Amino acid sequence: MSKELPQPQQSDEVDLGQLFKLIGNAFNRFFNFIGSILNHLFLAFVWFVFFIKKHVLKLVIAGILGIFLGFILDKTSEPVYKSYATIKQNYQTGENLYSSIGYYKDLVNQRDIATLKKALNINESEAASILDFEIKPVITENEKIQKFDAYLKTLDSTVASTVTYESFVRNMEDYTYQYQQIAIKAKARNNFKKVFDKIIENIDTNEFFKREQSKDLAELKNLESSLMEALRQSDSLQSTYKRVLENVLDKGKAPQTSITIEGSNEVNKTKELELYKSDLEIREQLVENRRKQADKLYVIEVISSKQESGIIDKNKVLFGNSMGAKKYYVIILIFLTLIALLGLEFFKFLERYKN
């Protein structure tokens, strides 16, 4: 009796074939979708080019009107006066300073003249004439690169390799930079010096910064006393060395004398040049210490300004960029004309679609 041989099973092969077919169809649909998007983008670009070509005369007229409008408003509008003051922060006052400027700016926007007048200690007419406060850091790209280099030196080599200059600059807050520029805009030629002085005074009299200043000055004074004492000892040591050397020379002996400096585990034999270098180092440290004391005398200070009456500012700000009135109104009118023409074209399309 013969046994039937098992029939070959083809179900697995059929399933794999269907799977590959489904995958292939999915890829085709995906690439067709990407292709349709690119095709529609290209068609939109071509349509926009022909649209601009069709309405180029209208846009040119809008630009000419913008120049004319900018010229008229530049001549007839009330002048805006702007004054700058560049300040140096000797302590980490930046966050406090930016918060204060933001507070004054909010008072101006809310037209809270009474509170602004009290905060800046100015009369009502001066407070009412102020239009805006601005603040920004004063720093060049080279200085940012130097700060980035100094920052990398504080990191482990493995971590430093992961930090890029772009990410470093992006994560740096504007208020952390030592030099800042404050600007005030007003409708009248006020005495801006009083306003700048009050802003500086409000930061300078902050109790926290006054305590930090007191601690720093006391520490620097103690260091100065130590350096002065070391300098006196160095001078005395040099005098002793010279006296001993003169006695040896008078006796006709070779100058083999050495002086032992105590306070060290090893015996240091110093020669005249070494004593001179030590004295010079102490004097350099003393000069540096006194410079630090001079810097710490003020929490924050004005280093340059045009404070008395300000200068006429005719520039406009658009998307964070400062520009002249003519250029500003040219861009505004061309943009508004373009939006209006696109709107009309859209309504025409809706009418055609409805029909």
PDB file of N, CA and C in Angstrom, residues 46-85:
ATOM      1  N   VAL A  46       5.055  79.652 -10.242  1.00  0.00           N
ATOM      2  CA  VAL A  46       4.856  80.183 -11.594  1.00  0.00           C
ATOM      3  C   VAL A  46       3.660  81.130 -11.620  1.00  0.00           C
ATOM      4  N   TRP A  47       2.568  80.727 -10.941  1.00  0.00           N
ATOM      5  CA  TRP A  47       1.383  81.589 -10.883  1.00  0.00           C
ATOM      6  C   TRP A  47       1.706  82.927 -10.226  1.00  0.00           C
ATOM      7  N   PHE A  48       2.495  82.879  -9.127  1.00  0.00           N
ATOM      8  CA  PHE A  48       2.839  84.105  -8.401  1.00  0.00           C
ATOM      9  C   PHE A  48       3.708  85.022  -9.265  1.00  0.00           C
ATOM     10  N   VAL A  49       4.630  84.430 -10.039  1.00  0.00           N
ATOM     11  CA  VAL A  49       5.471  85.236 -10.927  1.00  0.00           C
ATOM     12  C   VAL A  49       4.605  85.960 -11.954  1.00  0.00           C
ATOM     13  N   PHE A  50       3.660  85.231 -12.569  1.00  0.00           N
ATOM     14  CA  PHE A  50       2.768  85.865 -13.548  1.00  0.00           C
ATOM     15  C   PHE A  50       1.838  86.886 -12.882  1.00  0.00           C
ATOM     16  N   PHE A  51       1.462  86.601 -11.623  1.00  0.00           N
ATOM     17  CA  PHE A  51       0.617  87.543 -10.872  1.00  0.00           C
ATOM     18  C   PHE A  51       1.364  88.858 -10.638  1.00  0.00           C
ATOM     19  N   ILE A  52       2.651  88.759 -10.223  1.00  0.00           N
ATOM     20  CA  ILE A  52       3.463  89.962 -10.016  1.00  0.00           C
ATOM     21  C   ILE A  52       3.648  90.709 -11.335  1.00  0.00           C
ATOM     22  N   LYS A  53       3.885  89.947 -12.409  1.00  0.00           N
ATOM     23  CA  LYS A  53       4.071  90.565 -13.722  1.00  0.00           C
ATOM     24  C   LYS A  53       2.808  91.315 -14.157  1.00  0.00           C
ATOM     25  N   LYS A  54       1.658  90.743 -13.840  1.00  0.00           N
ATOM     26  CA  LYS A  54       0.382  91.352 -14.217  1.00  0.00           C
ATOM     27  C   LYS A  54       0.133  92.654 -13.466  1.00  0.00           C
ATOM     28  N   HIS A  55       0.561  92.701 -12.178  1.00  0.00           N
ATOM     29  CA  HIS A  55       0.243  93.856 -11.325  1.00  0.00           C
ATOM     30  C   HIS A  55       1.487  94.680 -10.984  1.00  0.00           C
ATOM     31  N   VAL A  56       2.553  94.516 -11.750  1.00  0.00           N
ATOM     32  CA  VAL A  56       3.800  95.197 -11.407  1.00  0.00           C
ATOM     33  C   VAL A  56       3.628  96.715 -11.413  1.00  0.00           C
ATOM     34  N   LEU A  57       2.806  97.235 -12.320  1.00  0.00           N
ATOM     35  CA  LEU A  57       2.597  98.684 -12.389  1.00  0.00           C
ATOM     36  C   LEU A  57       1.928  99.192 -11.112  1.00  0.00           C
ATOM     37  N   LYS A  58       0.949  98.435 -10.604  1.00  0.00           N
ATOM     38  CA  LYS A  58       0.264  98.836  -9.369  1.00  0.00           C
ATOM     39  C   LYS A  58       1.248  98.846  -8.195  1.00  0.00           C
ATOM     40  N   LEU A  59       2.117  97.856  -8.145  1.00  0.00           N
ATOM     41  CA  LEU A  59       3.092  97.780  -7.048  1.00  0.00           C
ATOM     42  C   LEU A  59       4.109  98.920  -7.134  1.00  0.00           C
ATOM     43  N   VAL A  60       4.522  99.265  -8.351  1.00  0.00           N
ATOM     44  CA  VAL A  60       5.448 100.388  -8.531  1.00  0.00           C
ATOM     45  C   VAL A  60       4.795 101.686  -8.084  1.00  0.00           C
ATOM     46  N   ILE A  61       3.512 101.872  -8.442  1.00  0.00           N
ATOM     47  CA  ILE A  61       2.790 103.079  -8.017  1.00  0.00           C
ATOM     48  C   ILE A  61       2.685 103.131  -6.490  1.00  0.00           C
ATOM     49  N   ALA A  62       2.431 101.972  -5.882  1.00  0.00           N
ATOM     50  CA  ALA A  62       2.367 101.918  -4.412  1.00  0.00           C
ATOM     51  C   ALA A  62       3.714 102.303  -3.802  1.00  0.00           C
ATOM     52  N   GLY A  63       4.823 101.845  -4.413  1.00  0.00           N
ATOM     53  CA  GLY A  63       6.153 102.216  -3.918  1.00  0.00           C
ATOM     54  C   GLY A  63       6.405 103.708  -4.027  1.00  0.00           C
ATOM     55  N   ILE A  64       5.988 104.302  -5.165  1.00  0.00           N
ATOM     56  CA  ILE A  64       6.170 105.750  -5.355  1.00  0.00           C
ATOM     57  C   ILE A  64       5.338 106.531  -4.338  1.00  0.00           C
ATOM     58  N   LEU A  65       4.112 106.069  -4.103  1.00  0.00           N
ATOM     59  CA  LEU A  65       3.269 106.714  -3.092  1.00  0.00           C
ATOM     60  C   LEU A  65       3.893 106.589  -1.701  1.00  0.00           C
ATOM     61  N   GLY A  66       4.552 105.439  -1.444  1.00  0.00           N
ATOM     62  CA  GLY A  66       5.227 105.250  -0.161  1.00  0.00           C
ATOM     63  C   GLY A  66       6.349 106.252   0.034  1.00  0.00           C
ATOM     64  N   ILE A  67       7.135 106.483  -1.030  1.00  0.00           N
ATOM     65  CA  ILE A  67       8.214 107.480  -0.950  1.00  0.00           C
ATOM     66  C   ILE A  67       7.641 108.869  -0.687  1.00  0.00           C
ATOM     67  N   PHE A  68       6.566 109.205  -1.426  1.00  0.00           N
ATOM     68  CA  PHE A  68       5.937 110.520  -1.270  1.00  0.00           C
ATOM     69  C   PHE A  68       5.355 110.677   0.138  1.00  0.00           C
ATOM     70  N   LEU A  69       4.654 109.632   0.623  1.00  0.00           N
ATOM     71  CA  LEU A  69       4.068 109.678   1.962  1.00  0.00           C
ATOM     72  C   LEU A  69       5.148 109.794   3.034  1.00  0.00           C
ATOM     73  N   GLY A  70       6.238 109.017   2.884  1.00  0.00           N
ATOM     74  CA  GLY A  70       7.335 109.100   3.846  1.00  0.00           C
ATOM     75  C   GLY A  70       7.954 110.482   3.879  1.00  0.00           C
ATOM     76  N   PHE A  71       8.100 111.105   2.701  1.00  0.00           N
ATOM     77  CA  PHE A  71       8.673 112.457   2.626  1.00  0.00           C
ATOM     78  C   PHE A  71       7.763 113.466   3.317  1.00  0.00           C
ATOM     79  N   ILE A  72       6.446 113.392   3.063  1.00  0.00           N
ATOM     80  CA  ILE A  72       5.488 114.331   3.661  1.00  0.00           C
ATOM     81  C   ILE A  72       5.455 114.178   5.185  1.00  0.00           C
ATOM     82  N   LEU A  73       5.332 112.934   5.655  1.00  0.00           N
ATOM     83  CA  LEU A  73       5.253 112.702   7.106  1.00  0.00           C
ATOM     84  C   LEU A  73       6.556 113.057   7.807  1.00  0.00           C
ATOM     85  N   ASP A  74       7.667 112.856   7.105  1.00  0.00           N
ATOM     86  CA  ASP A  74       8.972 113.206   7.683  1.00  0.00           C
ATOM     87  C   ASP A  74       9.076 114.708   7.927  1.00  0.00           C
ATOM     88  N   LYS A  75       8.428 115.486   7.046  1.00  0.00           N
ATOM     89  CA  LYS A  75       8.504 116.943   7.166  1.00  0.00           C
ATOM     90  C   LYS A  75       7.449 117.513   8.106  1.00  0.00           C
ATOM     91  N   THR A  76       6.304 116.862   8.192  1.00  0.00           N
ATOM     92  CA  THR A  76       5.181 117.447   8.929  1.00  0.00           C
ATOM     93  C   THR A  76       4.954 116.847  10.317  1.00  0.00           C
ATOM     94  N   SER A  77       5.400 115.627  10.555  1.00  0.00           N
ATOM     95  CA  SER A  77       5.128 114.983  11.847  1.00  0.00           C
ATOM     96  C   SER A  77       5.983 115.596  12.951  1.00  0.00           C
ATOM     97  N   GLU A  78       5.506 115.467  14.178  1.00  0.00           N
ATOM     98  CA  GLU A  78       6.243 115.984  15.333  1.00  0.00           C
ATOM     99  C   GLU A  78       7.556 115.215  15.495  1.00  0.00           C
ATOM    100  N   PRO A  79       8.623 115.930  15.816  1.00  0.00           N
ATOM    101  CA  PRO A  79       9.917 115.244  15.962  1.00  0.00           C
ATOM    102  C   PRO A  79       9.943 114.357  17.209  1.00  0.00           C
ATOM    103  N   VAL A  80      10.681 113.285  17.103  1.00  0.00           N
ATOM    104  CA  VAL A  80      10.903 112.385  18.239  1.00  0.00           C
ATOM    105  C   VAL A  80      12.368 112.489  18.620  1.00  0.00           C
ATOM    106  N   TYR A  81      12.622 112.762  19.890  1.00  0.00           N
ATOM    107  CA  TYR A  81      13.987 112.931  20.373  1.00  0.00           C
ATOM    108  C   TYR A  81      14.440 111.656  21.092  1.00  0.00           C
ATOM    109  N   LYS A  82      15.665 111.283  20.805  1.00  0.00           N
ATOM    110  CA  LYS A  82      16.205 110.037  21.367  1.00  0.00           C
ATOM    111  C   LYS A  82      17.575 110.290  21.968  1.00  0.00           C
ATOM    112  N   SER A  83      17.795 109.749  23.140  1.00  0.00           N
ATOM    113  CA  SER A  83      19.085 109.900  23.812  1.00  0.00           C
ATOM    114  C   SER A  83      19.575 108.535  24.286  1.00  0.00           C
ATOM    115  N   TYR A  84      20.888 108.366  24.253  1.00  0.00           N
ATOM    116  CA  TYR A  84      21.513 107.093  24.620  1.00  0.00           C
ATOM    117  C   TYR A  84      22.424 107.283  25.822  1.00  0.00           C
ATOM    118  N   ALA A  85      22.556 106.226  26.596  1.00  0.00           N
ATOM    119  CA  ALA A  85      23.551 106.183  27.669  1.00  0.00           C
ATOM    120  C   ALA A  85      24.128 104.781  27.713  1.00  0.00           C
TER     121      ALA A  85
END
